[in-house]
PDB file of C-alpha atoms in Angstrom:
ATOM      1  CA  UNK A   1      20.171   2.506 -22.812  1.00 78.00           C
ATOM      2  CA  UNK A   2      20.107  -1.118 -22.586  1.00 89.00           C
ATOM      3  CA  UNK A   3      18.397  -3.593 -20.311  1.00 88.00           C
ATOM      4  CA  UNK A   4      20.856  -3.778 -17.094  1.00 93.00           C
ATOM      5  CA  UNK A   5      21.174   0.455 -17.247  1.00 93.00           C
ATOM      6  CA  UNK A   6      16.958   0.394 -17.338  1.00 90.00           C
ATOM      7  CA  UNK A   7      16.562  -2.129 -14.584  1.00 91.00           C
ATOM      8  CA  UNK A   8      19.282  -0.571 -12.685  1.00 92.00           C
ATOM      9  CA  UNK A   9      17.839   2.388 -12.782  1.00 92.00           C
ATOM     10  CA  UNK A  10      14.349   1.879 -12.331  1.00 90.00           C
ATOM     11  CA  UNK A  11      15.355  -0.359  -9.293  1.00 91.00           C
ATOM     12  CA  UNK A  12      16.891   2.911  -7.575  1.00 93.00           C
ATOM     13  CA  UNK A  13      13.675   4.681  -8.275  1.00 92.00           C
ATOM     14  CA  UNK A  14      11.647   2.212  -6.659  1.00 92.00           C
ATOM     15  CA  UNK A  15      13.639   1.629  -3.925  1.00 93.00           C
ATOM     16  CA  UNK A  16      14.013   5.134  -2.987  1.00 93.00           C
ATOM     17  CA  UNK A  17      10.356   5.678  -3.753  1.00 93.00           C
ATOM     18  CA  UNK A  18       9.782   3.358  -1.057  1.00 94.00           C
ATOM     19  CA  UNK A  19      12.353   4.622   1.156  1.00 95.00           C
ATOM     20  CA  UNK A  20      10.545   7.990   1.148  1.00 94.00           C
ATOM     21  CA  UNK A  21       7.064   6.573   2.221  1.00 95.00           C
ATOM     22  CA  UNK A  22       9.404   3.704   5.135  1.00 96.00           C
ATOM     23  CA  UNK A  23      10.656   7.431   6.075  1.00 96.00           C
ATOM     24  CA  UNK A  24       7.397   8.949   6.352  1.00 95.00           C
ATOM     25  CA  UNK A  25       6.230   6.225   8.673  1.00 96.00           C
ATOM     26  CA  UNK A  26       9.181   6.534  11.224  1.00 96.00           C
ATOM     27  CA  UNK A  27       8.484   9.947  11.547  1.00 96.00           C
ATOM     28  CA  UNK A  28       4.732   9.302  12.433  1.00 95.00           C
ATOM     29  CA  UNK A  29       6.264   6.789  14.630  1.00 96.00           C
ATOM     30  CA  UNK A  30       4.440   3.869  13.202  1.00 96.00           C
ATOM     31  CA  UNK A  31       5.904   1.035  11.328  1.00 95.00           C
ATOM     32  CA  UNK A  32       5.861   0.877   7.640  1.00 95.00           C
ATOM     33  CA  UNK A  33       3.569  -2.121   7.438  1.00 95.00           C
ATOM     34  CA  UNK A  34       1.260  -0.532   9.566  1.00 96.00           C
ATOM     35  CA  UNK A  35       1.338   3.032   7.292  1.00 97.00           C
ATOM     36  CA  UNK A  36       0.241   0.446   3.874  1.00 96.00           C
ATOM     37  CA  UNK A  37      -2.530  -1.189   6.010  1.00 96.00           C
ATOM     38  CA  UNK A  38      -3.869   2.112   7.448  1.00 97.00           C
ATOM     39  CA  UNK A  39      -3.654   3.193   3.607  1.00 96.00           C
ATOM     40  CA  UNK A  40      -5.302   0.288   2.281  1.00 96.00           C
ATOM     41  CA  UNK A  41      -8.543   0.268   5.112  1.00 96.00           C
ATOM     42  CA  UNK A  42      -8.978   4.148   4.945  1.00 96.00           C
ATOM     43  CA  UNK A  43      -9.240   3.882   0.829  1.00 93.00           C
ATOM     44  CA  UNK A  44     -13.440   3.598   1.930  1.00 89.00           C
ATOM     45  CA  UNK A  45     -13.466   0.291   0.263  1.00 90.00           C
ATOM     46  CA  UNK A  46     -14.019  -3.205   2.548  1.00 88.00           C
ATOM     47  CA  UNK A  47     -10.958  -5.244   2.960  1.00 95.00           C
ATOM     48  CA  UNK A  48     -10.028  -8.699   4.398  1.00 95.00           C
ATOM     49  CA  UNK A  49      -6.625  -9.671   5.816  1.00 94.00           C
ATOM     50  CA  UNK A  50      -6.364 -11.903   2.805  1.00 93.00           C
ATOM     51  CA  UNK A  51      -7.117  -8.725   0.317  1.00 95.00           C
ATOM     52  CA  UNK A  52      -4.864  -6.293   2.156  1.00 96.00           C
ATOM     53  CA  UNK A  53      -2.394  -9.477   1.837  1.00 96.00           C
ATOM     54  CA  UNK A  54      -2.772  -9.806  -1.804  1.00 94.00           C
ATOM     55  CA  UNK A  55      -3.229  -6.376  -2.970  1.00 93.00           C
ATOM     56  CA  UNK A  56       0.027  -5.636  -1.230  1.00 93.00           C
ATOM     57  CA  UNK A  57       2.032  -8.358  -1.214  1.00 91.00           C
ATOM     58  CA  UNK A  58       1.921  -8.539   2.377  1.00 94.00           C
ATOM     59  CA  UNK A  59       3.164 -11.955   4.457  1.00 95.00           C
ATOM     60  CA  UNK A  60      -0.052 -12.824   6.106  1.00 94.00           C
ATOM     61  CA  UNK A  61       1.533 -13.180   9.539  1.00 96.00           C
ATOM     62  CA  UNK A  62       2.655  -9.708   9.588  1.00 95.00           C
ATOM     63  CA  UNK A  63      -0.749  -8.281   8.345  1.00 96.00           C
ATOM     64  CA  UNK A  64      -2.543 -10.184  10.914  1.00 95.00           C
ATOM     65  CA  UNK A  65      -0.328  -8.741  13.520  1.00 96.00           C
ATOM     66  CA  UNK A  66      -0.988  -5.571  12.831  1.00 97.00           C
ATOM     67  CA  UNK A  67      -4.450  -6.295  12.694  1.00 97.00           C
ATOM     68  CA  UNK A  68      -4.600  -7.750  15.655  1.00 96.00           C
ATOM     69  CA  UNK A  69      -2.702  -4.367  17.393  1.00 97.00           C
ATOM     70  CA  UNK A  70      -5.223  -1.818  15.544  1.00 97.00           C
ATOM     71  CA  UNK A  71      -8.456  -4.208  17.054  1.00 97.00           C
ATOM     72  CA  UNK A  72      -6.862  -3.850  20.310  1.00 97.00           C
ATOM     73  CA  UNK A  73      -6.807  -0.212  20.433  1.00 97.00           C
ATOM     74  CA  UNK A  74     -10.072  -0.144  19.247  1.00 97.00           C
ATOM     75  CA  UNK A  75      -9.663   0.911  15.739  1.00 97.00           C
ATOM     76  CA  UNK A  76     -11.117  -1.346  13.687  1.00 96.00           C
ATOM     77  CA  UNK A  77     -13.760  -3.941  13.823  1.00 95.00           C
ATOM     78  CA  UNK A  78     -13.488  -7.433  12.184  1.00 94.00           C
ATOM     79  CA  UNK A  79     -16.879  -8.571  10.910  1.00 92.00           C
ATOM     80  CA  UNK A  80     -17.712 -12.155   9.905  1.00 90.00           C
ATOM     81  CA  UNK A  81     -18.983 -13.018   6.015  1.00 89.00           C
ATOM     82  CA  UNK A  82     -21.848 -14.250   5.359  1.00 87.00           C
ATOM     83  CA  UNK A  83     -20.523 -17.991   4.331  1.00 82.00           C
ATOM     84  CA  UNK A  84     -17.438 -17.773   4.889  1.00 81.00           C
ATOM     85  CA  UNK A  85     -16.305 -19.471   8.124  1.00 79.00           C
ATOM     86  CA  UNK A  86     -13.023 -17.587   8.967  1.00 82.00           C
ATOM     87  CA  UNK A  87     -13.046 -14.013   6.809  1.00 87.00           C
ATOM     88  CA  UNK A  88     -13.932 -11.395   7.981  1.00 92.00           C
ATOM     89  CA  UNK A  89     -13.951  -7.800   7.017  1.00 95.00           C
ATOM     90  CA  UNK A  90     -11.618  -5.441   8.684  1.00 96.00           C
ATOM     91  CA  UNK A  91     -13.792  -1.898   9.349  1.00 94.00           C
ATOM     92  CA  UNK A  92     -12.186   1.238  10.806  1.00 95.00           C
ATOM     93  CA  UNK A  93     -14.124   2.213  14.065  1.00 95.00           C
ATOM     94  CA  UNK A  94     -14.838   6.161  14.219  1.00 96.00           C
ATOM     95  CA  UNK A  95     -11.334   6.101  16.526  1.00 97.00           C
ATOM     96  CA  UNK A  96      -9.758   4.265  13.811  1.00 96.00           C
ATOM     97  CA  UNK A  97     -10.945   7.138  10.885  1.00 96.00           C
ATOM     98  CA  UNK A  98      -9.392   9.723  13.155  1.00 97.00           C
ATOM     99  CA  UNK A  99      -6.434   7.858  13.484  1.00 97.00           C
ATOM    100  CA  UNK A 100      -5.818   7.364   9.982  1.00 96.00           C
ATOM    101  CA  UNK A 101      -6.419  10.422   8.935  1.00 96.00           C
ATOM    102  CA  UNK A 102      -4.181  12.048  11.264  1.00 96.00           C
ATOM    103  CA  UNK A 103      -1.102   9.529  10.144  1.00 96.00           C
ATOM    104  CA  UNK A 104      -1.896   9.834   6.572  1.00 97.00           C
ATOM    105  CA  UNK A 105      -3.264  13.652   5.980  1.00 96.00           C
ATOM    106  CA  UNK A 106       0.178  15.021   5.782  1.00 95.00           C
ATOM    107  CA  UNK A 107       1.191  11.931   3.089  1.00 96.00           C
ATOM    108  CA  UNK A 108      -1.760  12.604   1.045  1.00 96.00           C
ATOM    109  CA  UNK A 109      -1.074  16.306   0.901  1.00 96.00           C
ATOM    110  CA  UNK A 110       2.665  15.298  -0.404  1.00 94.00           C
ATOM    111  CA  UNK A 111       0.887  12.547  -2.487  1.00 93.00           C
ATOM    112  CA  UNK A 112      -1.675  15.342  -4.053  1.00 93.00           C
ATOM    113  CA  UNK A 113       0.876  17.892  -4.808  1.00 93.00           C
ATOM    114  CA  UNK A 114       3.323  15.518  -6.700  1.00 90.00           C
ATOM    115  CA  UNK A 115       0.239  14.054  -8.530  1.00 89.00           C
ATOM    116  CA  UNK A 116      -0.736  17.605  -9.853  1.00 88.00           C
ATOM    117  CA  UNK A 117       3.530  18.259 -10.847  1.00 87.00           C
ATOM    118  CA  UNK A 118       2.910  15.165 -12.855  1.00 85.00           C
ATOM    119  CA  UNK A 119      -0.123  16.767 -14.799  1.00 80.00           C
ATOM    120  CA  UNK A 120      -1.090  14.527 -18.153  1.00 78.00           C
ATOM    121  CA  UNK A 121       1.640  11.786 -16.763  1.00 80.00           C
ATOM    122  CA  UNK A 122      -0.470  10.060 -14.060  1.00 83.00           C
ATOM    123  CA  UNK A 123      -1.967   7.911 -16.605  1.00 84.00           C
ATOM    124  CA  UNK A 124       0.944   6.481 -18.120  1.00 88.00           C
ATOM    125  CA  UNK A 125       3.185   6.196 -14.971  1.00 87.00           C
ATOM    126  CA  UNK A 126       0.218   3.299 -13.341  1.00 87.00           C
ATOM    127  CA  UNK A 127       0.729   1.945 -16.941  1.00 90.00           C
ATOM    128  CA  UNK A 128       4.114   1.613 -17.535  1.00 90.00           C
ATOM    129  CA  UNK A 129       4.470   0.428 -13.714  1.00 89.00           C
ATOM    130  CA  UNK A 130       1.733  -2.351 -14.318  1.00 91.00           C
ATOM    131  CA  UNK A 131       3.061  -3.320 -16.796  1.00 92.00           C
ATOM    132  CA  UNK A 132       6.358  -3.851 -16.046  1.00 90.00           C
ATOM    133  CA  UNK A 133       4.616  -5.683 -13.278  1.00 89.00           C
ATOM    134  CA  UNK A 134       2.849  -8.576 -15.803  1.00 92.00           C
ATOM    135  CA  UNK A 135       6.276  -8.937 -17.936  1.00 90.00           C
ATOM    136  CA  UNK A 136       8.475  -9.381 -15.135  1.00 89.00           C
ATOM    137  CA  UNK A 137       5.491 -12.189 -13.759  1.00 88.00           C
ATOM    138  CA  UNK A 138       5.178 -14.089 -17.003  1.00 89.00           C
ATOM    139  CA  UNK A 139       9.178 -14.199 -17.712  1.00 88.00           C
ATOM    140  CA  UNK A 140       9.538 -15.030 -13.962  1.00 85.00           C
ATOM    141  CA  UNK A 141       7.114 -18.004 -15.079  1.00 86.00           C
ATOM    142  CA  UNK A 142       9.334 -19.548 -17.784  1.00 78.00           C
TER     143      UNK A 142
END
């Protein structure tokens, strides 16, 4: 195999890896930006827009929309930090835990299953990923 057969096929992986989970959003009738930042806030961890931003290569204008929309349903709270004048941590509400978990139990189910399939693989497929990740950064770089 050489380099264009690799990228060309690991490009039709990804892409239909992320098809599957844009999918899975329609049919919970929720956008696809709004399934990642439901799936990012309901990890148990704190998170600010500019985490959720970074960690998922997010536009900021689009994560703060959604934002916005889950604090207006009353799903979240945003809390200031301590020095800092304008972060603030995003916080699901009780109403917000219930609504995540109902739009994501049936993805983590599908997410658990395939995890187990993969048995001793896990490991190396967050690996190989990241590290495609760094090469393609630094050669991006030169």
């Amino acid at each position: 195999m050489n380099a264009k057969k690799f990228f060309y096929d690991f490009g039709k992986s990804i892409y239909h890896i992320d098809a599957l989970y844009d999918d899975f959003a329609k049919d919970s009738h929720i956008s696809p930006t709004l399934l990642w930042i439901l799936y990012a806030l309901n990890d148990g961890n704190s998170h600010t827009q500019r985490e959720i931003c970074l960690d998922w290569d997010l536009p900021k204008s689009t994560v703060n929309t959604v934002i916005m929309e889950l604090k207006a349903n009353g799903y979240i709270e945003l809390v200031p930090i301590k020095g800092k004048r304008r972060e603030m941590t995003i916080v699901l509400t009780e109403s917000g835990k219930d609504y995540a978990k109902d739009i994501l139990a049936d993805l983590y189910r599908i997410e658990e299953s395939i995890f187990h399939q993969l048995n001793e693989n896990q490991k190396e497929v967050i690996e190989s990923l990241e590290t495609i990740v760094q090469y393609f950064k630094k050669e991006k770089q030169k």
